[in-house]
Coordinates of C-alpha atoms in Angstrom, one line a residue:
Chain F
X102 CA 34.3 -39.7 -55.4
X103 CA 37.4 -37.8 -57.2
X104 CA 39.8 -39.5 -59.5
X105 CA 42.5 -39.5 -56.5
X106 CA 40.0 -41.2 -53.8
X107 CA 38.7 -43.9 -56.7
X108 CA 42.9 -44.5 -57.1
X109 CA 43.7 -45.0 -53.7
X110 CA 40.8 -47.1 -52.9
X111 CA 42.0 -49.5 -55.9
X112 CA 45.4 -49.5 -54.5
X113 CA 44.3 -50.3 -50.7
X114 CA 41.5 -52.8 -51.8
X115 CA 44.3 -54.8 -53.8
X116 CA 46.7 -54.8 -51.4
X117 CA 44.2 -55.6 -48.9
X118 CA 43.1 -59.0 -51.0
X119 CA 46.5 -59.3 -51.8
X120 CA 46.9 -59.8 -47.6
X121 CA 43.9 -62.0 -47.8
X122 CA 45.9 -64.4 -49.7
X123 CA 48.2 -65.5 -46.9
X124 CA 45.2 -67.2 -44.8
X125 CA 45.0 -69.7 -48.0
X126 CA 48.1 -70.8 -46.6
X127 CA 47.5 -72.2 -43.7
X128 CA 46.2 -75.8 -43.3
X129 CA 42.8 -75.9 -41.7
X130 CA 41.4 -79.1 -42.7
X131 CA 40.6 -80.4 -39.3
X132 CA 38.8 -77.5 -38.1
X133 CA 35.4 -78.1 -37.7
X134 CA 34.6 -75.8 -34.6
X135 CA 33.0 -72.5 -35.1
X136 CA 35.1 -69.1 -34.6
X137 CA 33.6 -68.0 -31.0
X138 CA 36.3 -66.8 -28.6
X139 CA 34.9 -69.5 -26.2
X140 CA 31.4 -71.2 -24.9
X141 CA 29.4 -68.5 -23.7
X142 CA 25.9 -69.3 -24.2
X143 CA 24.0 -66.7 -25.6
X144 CA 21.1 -65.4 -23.9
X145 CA 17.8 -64.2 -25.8
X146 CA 15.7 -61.8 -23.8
X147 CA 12.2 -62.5 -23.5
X148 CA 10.4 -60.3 -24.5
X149 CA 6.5 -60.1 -24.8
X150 CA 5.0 -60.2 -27.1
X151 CA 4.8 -57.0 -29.3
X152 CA 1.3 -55.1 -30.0
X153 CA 0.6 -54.6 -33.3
X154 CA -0.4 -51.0 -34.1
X155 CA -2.0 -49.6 -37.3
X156 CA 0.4 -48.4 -40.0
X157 CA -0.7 -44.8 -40.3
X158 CA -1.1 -44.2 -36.9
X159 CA 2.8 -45.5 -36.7
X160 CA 3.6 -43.2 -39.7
X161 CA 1.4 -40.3 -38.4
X162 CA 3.3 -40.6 -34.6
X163 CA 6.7 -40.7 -36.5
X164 CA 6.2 -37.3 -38.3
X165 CA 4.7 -35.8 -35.3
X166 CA 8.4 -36.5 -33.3
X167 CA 10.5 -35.5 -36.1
X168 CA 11.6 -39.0 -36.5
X169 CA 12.4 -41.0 -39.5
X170 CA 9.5 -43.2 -41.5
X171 CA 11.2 -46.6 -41.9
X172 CA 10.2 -47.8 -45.6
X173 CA 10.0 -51.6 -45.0
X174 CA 10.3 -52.6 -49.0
X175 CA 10.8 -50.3 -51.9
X176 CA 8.7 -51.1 -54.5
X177 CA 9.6 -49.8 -58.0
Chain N
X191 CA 39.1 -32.4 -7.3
X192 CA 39.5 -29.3 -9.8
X193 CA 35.8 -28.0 -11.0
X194 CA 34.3 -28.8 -13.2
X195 CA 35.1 -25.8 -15.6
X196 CA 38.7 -25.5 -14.8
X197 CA 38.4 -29.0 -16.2
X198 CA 36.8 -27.9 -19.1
X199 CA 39.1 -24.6 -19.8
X200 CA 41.9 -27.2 -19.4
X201 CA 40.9 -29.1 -22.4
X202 CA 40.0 -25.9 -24.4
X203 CA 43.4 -24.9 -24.0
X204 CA 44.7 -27.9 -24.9
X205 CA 42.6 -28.0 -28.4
X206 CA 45.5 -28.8 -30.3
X207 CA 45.3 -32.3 -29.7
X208 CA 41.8 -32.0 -31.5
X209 CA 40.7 -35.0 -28.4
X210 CA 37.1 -33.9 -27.5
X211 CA 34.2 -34.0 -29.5
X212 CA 32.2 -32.6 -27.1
X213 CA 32.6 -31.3 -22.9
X214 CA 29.6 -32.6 -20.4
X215 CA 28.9 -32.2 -17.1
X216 CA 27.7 -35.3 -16.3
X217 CA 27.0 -37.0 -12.4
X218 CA 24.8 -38.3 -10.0
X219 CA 24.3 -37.4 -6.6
X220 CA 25.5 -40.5 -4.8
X221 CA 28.8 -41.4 -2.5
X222 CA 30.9 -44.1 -4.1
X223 CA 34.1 -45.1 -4.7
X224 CA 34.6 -43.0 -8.0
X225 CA 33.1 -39.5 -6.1
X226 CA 35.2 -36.6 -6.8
X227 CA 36.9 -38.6 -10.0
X228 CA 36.1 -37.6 -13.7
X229 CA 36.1 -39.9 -16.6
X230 CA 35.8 -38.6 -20.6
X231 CA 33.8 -41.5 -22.8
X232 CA 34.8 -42.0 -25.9
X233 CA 32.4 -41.3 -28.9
X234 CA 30.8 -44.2 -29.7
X235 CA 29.8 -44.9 -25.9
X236 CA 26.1 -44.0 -25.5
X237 CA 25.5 -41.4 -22.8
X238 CA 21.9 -40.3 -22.6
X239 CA 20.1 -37.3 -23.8
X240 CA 23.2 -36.4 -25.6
X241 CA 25.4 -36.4 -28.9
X242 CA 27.2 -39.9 -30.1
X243 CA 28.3 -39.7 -33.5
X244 CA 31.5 -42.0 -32.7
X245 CA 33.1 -39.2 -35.0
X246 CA 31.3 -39.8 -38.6
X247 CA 29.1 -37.2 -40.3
X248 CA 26.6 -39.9 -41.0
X249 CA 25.8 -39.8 -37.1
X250 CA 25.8 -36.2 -37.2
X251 CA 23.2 -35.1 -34.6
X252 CA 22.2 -38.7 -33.1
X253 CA 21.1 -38.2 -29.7
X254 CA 21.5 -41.4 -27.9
X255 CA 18.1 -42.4 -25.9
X256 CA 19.8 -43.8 -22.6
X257 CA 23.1 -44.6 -21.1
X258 CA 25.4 -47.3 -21.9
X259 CA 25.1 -50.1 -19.0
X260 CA 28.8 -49.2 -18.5
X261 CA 28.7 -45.5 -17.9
X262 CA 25.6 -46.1 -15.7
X263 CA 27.5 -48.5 -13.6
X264 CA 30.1 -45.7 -13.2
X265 CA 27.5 -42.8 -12.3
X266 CA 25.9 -45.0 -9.6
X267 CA 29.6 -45.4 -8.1
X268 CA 29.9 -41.5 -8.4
X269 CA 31.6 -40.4 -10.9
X270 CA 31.9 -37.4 -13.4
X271 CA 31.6 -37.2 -17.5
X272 CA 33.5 -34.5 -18.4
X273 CA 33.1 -34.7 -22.1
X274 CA 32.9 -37.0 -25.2
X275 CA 36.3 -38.1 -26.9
X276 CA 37.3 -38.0 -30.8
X277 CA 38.0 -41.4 -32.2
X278 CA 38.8 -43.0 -35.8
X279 CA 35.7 -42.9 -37.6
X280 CA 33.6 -45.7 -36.0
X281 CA 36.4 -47.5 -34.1
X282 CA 37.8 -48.6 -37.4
X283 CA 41.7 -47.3 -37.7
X284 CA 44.7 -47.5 -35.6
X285 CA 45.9 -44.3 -35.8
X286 CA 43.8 -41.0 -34.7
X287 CA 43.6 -39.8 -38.3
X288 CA 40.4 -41.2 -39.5
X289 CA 38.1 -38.9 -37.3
X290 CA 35.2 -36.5 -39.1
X291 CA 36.3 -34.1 -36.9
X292 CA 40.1 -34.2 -38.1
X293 CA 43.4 -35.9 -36.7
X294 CA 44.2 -36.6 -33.2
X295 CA 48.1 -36.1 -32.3
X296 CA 49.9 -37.9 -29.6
X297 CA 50.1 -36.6 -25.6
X298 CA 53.8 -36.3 -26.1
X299 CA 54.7 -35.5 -29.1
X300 CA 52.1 -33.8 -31.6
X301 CA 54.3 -34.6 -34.7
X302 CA 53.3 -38.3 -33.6
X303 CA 50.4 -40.7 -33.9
X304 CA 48.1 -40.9 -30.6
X305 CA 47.0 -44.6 -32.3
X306 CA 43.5 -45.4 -32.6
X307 CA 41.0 -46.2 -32.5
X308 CA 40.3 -44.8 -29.0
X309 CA 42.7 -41.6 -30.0
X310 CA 40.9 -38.9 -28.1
X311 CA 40.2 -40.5 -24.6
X312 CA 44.1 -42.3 -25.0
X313 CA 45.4 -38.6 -25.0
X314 CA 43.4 -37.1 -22.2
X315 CA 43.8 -39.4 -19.6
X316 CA 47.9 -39.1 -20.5
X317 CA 47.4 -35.3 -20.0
X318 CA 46.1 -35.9 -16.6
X319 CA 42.9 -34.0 -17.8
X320 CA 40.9 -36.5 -16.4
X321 CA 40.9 -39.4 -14.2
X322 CA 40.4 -42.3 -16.6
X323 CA 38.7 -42.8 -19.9
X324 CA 36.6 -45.1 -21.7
X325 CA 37.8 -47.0 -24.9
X326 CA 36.8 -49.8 -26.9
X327 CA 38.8 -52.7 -28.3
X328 CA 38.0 -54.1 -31.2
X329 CA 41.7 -54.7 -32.7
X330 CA 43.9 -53.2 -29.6
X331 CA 42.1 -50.1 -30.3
X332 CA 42.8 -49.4 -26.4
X333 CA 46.3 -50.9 -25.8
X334 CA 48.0 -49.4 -28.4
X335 CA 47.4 -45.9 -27.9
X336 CA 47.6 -46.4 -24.2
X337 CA 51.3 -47.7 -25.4
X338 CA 52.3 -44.8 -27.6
X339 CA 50.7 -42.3 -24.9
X340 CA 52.6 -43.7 -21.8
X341 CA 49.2 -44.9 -19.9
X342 CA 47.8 -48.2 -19.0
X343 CA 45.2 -49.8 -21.0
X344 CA 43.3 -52.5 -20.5
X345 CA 40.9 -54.8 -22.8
X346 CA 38.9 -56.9 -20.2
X347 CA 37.7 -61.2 -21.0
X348 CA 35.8 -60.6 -24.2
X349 CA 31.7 -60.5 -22.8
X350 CA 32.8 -59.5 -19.3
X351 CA 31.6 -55.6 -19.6
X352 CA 28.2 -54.9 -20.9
X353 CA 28.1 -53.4 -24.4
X354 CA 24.4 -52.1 -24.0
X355 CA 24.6 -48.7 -25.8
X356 CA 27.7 -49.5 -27.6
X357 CA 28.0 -48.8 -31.2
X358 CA 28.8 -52.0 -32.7
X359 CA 31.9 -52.3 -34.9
X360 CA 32.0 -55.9 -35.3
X361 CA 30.2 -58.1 -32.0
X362 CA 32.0 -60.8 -31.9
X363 CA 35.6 -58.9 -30.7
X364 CA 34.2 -55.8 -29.3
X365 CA 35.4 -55.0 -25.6
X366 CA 34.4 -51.8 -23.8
X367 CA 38.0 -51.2 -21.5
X368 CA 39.8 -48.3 -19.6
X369 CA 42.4 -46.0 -19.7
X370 CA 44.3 -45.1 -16.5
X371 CA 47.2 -43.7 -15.2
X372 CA 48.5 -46.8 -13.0
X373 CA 47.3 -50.8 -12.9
X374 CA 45.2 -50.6 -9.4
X375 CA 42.4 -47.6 -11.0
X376 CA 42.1 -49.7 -14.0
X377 CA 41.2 -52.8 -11.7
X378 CA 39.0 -50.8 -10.1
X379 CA 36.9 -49.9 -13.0
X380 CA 36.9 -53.2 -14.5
X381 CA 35.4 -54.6 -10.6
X382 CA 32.8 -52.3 -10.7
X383 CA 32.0 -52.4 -14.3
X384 CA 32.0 -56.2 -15.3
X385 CA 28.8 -58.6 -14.4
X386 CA 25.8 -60.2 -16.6
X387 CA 23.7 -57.6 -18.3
X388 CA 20.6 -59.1 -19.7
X389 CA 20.3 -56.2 -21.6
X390 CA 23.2 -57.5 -23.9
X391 CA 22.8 -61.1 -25.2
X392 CA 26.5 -61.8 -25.5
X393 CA 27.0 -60.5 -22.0
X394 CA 28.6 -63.5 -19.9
X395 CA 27.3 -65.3 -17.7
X396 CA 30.4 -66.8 -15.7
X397 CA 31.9 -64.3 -13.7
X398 CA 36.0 -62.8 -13.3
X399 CA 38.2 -64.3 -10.6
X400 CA 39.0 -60.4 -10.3
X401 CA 39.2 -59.0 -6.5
X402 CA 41.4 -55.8 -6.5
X403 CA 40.9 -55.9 -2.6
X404 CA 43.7 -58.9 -2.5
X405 CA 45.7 -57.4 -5.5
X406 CA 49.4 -57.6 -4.2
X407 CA 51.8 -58.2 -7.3
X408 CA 53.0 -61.1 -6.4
X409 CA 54.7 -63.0 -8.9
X410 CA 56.2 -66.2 -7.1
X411 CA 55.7 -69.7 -8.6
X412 CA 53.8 -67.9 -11.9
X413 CA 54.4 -69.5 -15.1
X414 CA 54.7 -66.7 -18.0
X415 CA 55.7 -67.2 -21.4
X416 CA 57.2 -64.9 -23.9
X417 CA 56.9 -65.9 -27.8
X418 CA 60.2 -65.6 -29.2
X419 CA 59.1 -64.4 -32.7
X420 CA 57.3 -61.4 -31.3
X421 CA 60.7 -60.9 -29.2
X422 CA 63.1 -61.5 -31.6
X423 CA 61.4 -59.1 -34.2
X424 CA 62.5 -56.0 -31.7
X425 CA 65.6 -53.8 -31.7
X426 CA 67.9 -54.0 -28.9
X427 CA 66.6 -50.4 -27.5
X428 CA 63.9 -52.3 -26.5
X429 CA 65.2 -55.8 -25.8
X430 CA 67.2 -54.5 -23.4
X431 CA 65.2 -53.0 -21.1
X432 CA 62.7 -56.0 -21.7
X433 CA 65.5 -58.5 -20.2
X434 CA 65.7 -56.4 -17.3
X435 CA 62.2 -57.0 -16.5
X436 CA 62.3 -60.3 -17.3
X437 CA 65.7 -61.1 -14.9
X438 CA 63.5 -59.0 -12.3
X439 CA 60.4 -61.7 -12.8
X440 CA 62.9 -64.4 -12.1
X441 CA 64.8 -63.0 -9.0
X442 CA 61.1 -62.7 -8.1
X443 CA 60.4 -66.4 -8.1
X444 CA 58.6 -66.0 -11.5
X445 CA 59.2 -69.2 -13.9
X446 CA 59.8 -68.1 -17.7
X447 CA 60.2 -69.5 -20.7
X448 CA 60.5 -68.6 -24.3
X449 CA 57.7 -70.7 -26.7
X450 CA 57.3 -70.5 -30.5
X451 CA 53.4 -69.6 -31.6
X452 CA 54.2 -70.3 -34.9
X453 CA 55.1 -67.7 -37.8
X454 CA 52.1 -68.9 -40.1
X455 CA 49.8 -68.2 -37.4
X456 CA 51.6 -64.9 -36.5
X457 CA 51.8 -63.9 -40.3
X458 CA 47.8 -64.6 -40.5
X459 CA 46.1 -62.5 -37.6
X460 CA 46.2 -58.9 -39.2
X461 CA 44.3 -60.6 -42.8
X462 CA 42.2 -63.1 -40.3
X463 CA 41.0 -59.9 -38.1
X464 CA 40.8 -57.9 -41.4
X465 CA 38.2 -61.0 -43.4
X466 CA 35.9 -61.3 -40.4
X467 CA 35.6 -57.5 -39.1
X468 CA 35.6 -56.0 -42.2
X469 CA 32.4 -58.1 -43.5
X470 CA 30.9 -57.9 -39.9
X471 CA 31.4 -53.9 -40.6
X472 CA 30.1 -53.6 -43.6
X473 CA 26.9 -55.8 -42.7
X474 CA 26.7 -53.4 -39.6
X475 CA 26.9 -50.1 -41.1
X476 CA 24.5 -51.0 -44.4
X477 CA 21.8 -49.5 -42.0
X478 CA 23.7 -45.8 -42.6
X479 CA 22.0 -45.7 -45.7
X480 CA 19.9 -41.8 -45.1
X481 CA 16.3 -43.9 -45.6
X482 CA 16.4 -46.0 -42.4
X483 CA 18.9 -44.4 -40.1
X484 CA 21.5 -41.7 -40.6
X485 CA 22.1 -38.1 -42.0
X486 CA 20.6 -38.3 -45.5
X487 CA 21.6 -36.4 -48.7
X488 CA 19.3 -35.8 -51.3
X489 CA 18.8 -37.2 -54.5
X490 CA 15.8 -38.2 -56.9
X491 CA 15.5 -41.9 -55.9
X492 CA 15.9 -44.5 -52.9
X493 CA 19.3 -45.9 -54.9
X494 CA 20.5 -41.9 -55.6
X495 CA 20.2 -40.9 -51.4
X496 CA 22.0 -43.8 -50.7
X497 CA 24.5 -43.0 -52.8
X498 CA 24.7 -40.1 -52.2
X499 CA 24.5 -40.0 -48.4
X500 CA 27.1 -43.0 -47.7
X501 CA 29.8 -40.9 -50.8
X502 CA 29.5 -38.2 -48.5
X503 CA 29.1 -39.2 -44.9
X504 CA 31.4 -41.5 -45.0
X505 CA 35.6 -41.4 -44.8
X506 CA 37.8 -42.8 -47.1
X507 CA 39.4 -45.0 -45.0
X508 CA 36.0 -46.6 -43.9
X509 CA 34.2 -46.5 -46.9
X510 CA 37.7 -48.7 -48.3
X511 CA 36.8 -51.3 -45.5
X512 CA 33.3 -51.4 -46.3
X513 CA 34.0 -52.3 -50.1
X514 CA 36.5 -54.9 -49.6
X515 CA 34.2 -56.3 -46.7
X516 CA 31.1 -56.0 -49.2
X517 CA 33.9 -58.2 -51.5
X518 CA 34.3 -60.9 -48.7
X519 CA 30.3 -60.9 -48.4
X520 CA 30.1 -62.2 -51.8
X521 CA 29.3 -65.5 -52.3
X522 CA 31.8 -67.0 -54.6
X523 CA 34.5 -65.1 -51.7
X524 CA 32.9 -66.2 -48.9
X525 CA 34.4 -69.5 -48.6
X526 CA 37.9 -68.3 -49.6
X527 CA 38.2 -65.7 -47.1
X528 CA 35.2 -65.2 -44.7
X529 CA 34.9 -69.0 -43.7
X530 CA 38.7 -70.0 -44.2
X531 CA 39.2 -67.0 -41.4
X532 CA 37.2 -68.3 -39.3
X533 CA 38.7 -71.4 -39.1
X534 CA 41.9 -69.5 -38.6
X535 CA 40.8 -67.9 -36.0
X536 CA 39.7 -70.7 -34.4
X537 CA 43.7 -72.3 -35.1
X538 CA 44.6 -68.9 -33.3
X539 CA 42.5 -69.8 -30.3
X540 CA 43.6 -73.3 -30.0
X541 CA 47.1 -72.5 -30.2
X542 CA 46.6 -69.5 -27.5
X543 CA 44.9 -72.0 -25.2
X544 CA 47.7 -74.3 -25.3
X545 CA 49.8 -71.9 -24.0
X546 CA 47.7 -71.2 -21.8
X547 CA 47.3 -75.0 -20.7
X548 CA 50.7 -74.7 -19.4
X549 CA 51.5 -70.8 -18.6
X550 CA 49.5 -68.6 -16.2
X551 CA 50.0 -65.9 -18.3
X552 CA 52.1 -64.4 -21.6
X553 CA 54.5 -61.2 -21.4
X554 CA 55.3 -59.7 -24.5
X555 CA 57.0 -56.1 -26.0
X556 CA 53.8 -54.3 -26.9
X557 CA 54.7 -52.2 -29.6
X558 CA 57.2 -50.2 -30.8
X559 CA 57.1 -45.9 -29.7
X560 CA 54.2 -44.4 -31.9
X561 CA 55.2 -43.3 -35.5
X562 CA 55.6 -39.9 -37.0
X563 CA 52.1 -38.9 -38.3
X564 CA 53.8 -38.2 -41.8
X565 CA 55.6 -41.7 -42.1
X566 CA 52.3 -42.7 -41.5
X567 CA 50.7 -40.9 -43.9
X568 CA 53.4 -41.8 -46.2
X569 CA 52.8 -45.3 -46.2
X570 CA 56.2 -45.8 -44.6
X571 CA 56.0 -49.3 -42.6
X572 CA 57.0 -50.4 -39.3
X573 CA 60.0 -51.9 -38.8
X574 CA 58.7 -54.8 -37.1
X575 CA 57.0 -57.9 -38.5
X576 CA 54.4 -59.0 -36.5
X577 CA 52.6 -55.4 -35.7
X578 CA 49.7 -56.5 -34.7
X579 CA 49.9 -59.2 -32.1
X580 CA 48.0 -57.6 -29.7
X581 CA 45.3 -58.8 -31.8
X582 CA 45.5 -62.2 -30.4
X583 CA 43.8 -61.3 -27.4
X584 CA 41.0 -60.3 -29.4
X585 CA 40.6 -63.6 -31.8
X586 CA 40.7 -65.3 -28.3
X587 CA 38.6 -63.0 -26.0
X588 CA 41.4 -63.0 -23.6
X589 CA 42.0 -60.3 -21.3
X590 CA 45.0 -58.0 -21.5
X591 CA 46.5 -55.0 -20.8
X592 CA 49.3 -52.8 -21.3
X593 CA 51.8 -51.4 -19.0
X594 CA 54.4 -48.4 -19.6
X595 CA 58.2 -50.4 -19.3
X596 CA 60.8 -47.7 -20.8
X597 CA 61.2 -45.1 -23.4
X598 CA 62.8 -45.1 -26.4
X599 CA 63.7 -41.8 -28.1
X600 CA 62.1 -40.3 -25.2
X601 CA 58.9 -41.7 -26.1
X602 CA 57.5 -44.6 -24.1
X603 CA 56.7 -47.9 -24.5
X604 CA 54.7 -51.1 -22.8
X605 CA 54.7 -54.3 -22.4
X606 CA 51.8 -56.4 -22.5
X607 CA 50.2 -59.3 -20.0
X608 CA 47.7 -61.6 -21.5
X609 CA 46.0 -64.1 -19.1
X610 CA 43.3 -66.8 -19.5
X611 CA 39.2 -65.9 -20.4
X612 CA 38.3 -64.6 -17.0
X613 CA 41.5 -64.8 -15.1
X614 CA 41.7 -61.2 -15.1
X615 CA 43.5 -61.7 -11.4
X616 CA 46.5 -63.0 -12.6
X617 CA 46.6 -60.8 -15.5
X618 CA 46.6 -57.5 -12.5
X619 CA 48.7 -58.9 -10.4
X620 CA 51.4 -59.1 -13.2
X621 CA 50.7 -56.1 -14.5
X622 CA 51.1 -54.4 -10.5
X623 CA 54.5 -56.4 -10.5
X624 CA 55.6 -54.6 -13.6
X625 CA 54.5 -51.5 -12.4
X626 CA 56.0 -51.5 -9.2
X627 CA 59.5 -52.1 -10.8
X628 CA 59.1 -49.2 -13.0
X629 CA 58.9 -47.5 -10.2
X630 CA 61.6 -48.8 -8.3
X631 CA 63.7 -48.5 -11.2
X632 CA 62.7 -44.5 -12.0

């Protein structure tokens, strides 16, 4: 990032959290209810259940399609 | 119906706006009530086998694996893609400048701002290139530019459309909506898009009141309010034009009154819709990192093609939203500003529902004509306070639309109709009303 960008990122972010600051003005003491627009009950697909497959034979598939290996946990 | 490729060499010749990302040729062999009608999707709408990069180099050469359930539901009823439209990076702008693939310019004038974040399909539908065009609404990324570009736009009950194959800018206020050139297409593709999609988790279950075979623009015995901070905020240019409409309602048999929302509340929903969305959008786009999805830059370790990859796929204008909603996700922030807006939003709601508790519906100026694209770029404000209310509808999942009224410096401007979660009826038959006495009045 050039000088310029790093500048006007600074000025945007504090005038940004600067905006932030008028929320603390409002009063919401009594609001106990969560933020969802309204009660729509959310509904989790069932899906069965999921075959576990050996690792290289994932890793070897993945390379084969041109697709990219997902690294789960990077281990210094 | 034009072909297909006078379509096509109509947009090429109109590549000044910069509003395609990419032309298709896109239908199904069936009969339905969109046959012979084209449609362009904007860029972060999944349509199968092909490009969606929703205008960010860090999607650079995505192919997406199937359709969206919207765009399916629109191929079954017959109708034609004609391309992919150019969008603020992401859905996250307001403006058209904040594409990958450089700035979008107004239908009308290109010294102006089409408005964002649905620039691209805004702009083609108002050149009568196509049909209709898909947008999403996040923050009135539809109604806005469908303001500025002389269309109608529409944001449907938050849930009511599928977004299966919708790239996610923040989940709990995305709406996939319309652009069209009058009120009765745009019910049309609401009808035949909305419905339960177990394919999307969020998708509703309870249905829209919406019939557009008993649309008639009545207005007789409806109860519409019009918040007088939003009204009072605009110049006479527009008032005036406004309180013609609104004597017309009345003659009509419509009942309306002036309420106060409250100028705390007002004040609050730009910084309440920034806390929540830009955290949700930061969370959401962490998995652009080049390692587990995305274009990927080199560099000698994990942290260095991260770095690298999100300096230089991402815009400035995003990569600013992703750092201050990294801030928010911070856990000494959190309670100061993710979780106070929250609750805000939830004061928003309330206060929108007791309107709504006694008013069918609320009719309000929608915006002012679109800015120059250098004031813009300037930093050079608008001269009205309250300059984002239309994303009320969005805090509250209420439907709403926008509908051309008058110009103003021989640019145009709209009015918008905001109706109850699912009462999208009311909200149409409004809208038609207002249409209708453009018409007249033209």
């Amino acid at each position: 990032m050039t000088d310029e960008q790093c500048k006007k990122l600074e000025e945007s972010f504090t005038k940004i959290i600067n905006d932030l600051d008028i929320l603390e003005k409002i009063d919401t003491t009594n609001v106990k209810a969560a933020y969802w627009p309204f009660e729509n009950p959310i509904t989790l697909r069932e899906d069965s259940d999921v075959e576990l497959m050996d690792k290289k034979i994932l890793i070897e598939n993945s390379i084969n399609d041109g697709m990219y290996v997902t690294i789960e946990k990077v281990v210094k | 119906m034009k072909s297909i490729k006078e379509i096509h060499n109509t947009i090429k010749g109109n590549k000044m706006y910069n509003h395609y990302s990419s032309l298709l040729n896109i239908t199904k062999n069936v009969d339905g009530i969109f046959s012979g009608k084209t449609i362009a999707v904007k860029d972060n709408i999944w349509v199968a086998k092909h490009a969606c990069e929703a205008s960010s180099k860090t999607l650079k050469g995505f192919i997406a694996p199937n359709n969206a359930t919207v765009v399916d539901k629109l191929l079954e009823k017959g109708i034609t893609i004609v391309g992919k439209t150019n969008m603020d990076e992401f859905g996250m702008g307001g403006t058209g400048l904040y594409s990958c693939n450089g700035i979008i310019v107004n239908a009308l004038d290109n010294k102006r701002i089409a408005g964002g974040s649905s620039s691209g399909s805004a702009v083609t539908t108002a050149l009568g290139e196509v049909d209709y065009s898909f947008g999403t609404d996040t923050g009135d990324s539809i109604r806005k530019p469908a303001s500025y570009n002389g269309i109608v736009g529409v944001k449907p009950t938050y849930s009511l459309l599928s977004r299966n194959g919708v790239m996610a800018y923040d989940p709990s206020y995305d709406t996939v909506g319309f652009f069209t050139k009058n009120v009765i297409d745009s019910a049309k593709l609401v009808e035949a898009t909305m419905g339960h999609d177990p394919k999307d988790c969020t998708s509703a279950t309870r249905q829209s009141n919406l019939n557009t075979a008993i649309l008639n623009g009545s207005v007789k015995n409806i109860k519409i309010a019009i918040i007088n901070e939003i009204y009072e905020q605009y110049s006479e240019k527009y008032k005036l034009q406004f309180d013609q409409l609104v004597l017309r309602l009345k003659s009509e048999g419509a009942n309306i009154e002036y309420v106060n929302f409250g100028k705390e509340l007002l004040e609050a929903i730009y910084p309440t819709y920034q806390a929540i969305t830009f955290a949700t959008a930061s969370s959401q786009l962490a998995a652009m990192d080049g390692v587990n999805f995305g274009h990927r830059e080199n560099g000698e370790t994990y942290e260095k093609i991260m770095f690298n990859t999100r300096s230089e796929s991402f815009g400035d204008y995003i990569m600013m939203r992703q750092t201050i909603g990294s801030y928010i996700l911070h856990e000494e922030n959190q309670e100061r500003y993710l979780h106070k807006a929250k609750k805000v939003r939830r004061l928003i709601i309330e206060r929108v529902q007791n309107i709504f508790s006694n008013f069918h519906a609320t009719l309000n100026i929608a915006a002012e004509i679109a800015p120059l694209i250098s004031d813009v770029k300037d930093g050079k404000g608008s001269h009205v306070k309250y300059v984002d209310h239309l994303q009320i509808a969005n805090h509250c999942g209420t439907p709403s639309i926008t509908v051309p009224l008058g110009k103003v410096d021989n640019m145009p401007f709209s009015v918008e109709v905001m109706t109850n979660i699912f009462d999208e009826q009311q909200m149409y038959n409004l809208a038609l009303f207002i249409e209708n006495y453009v018409r007249r009045e033209q």
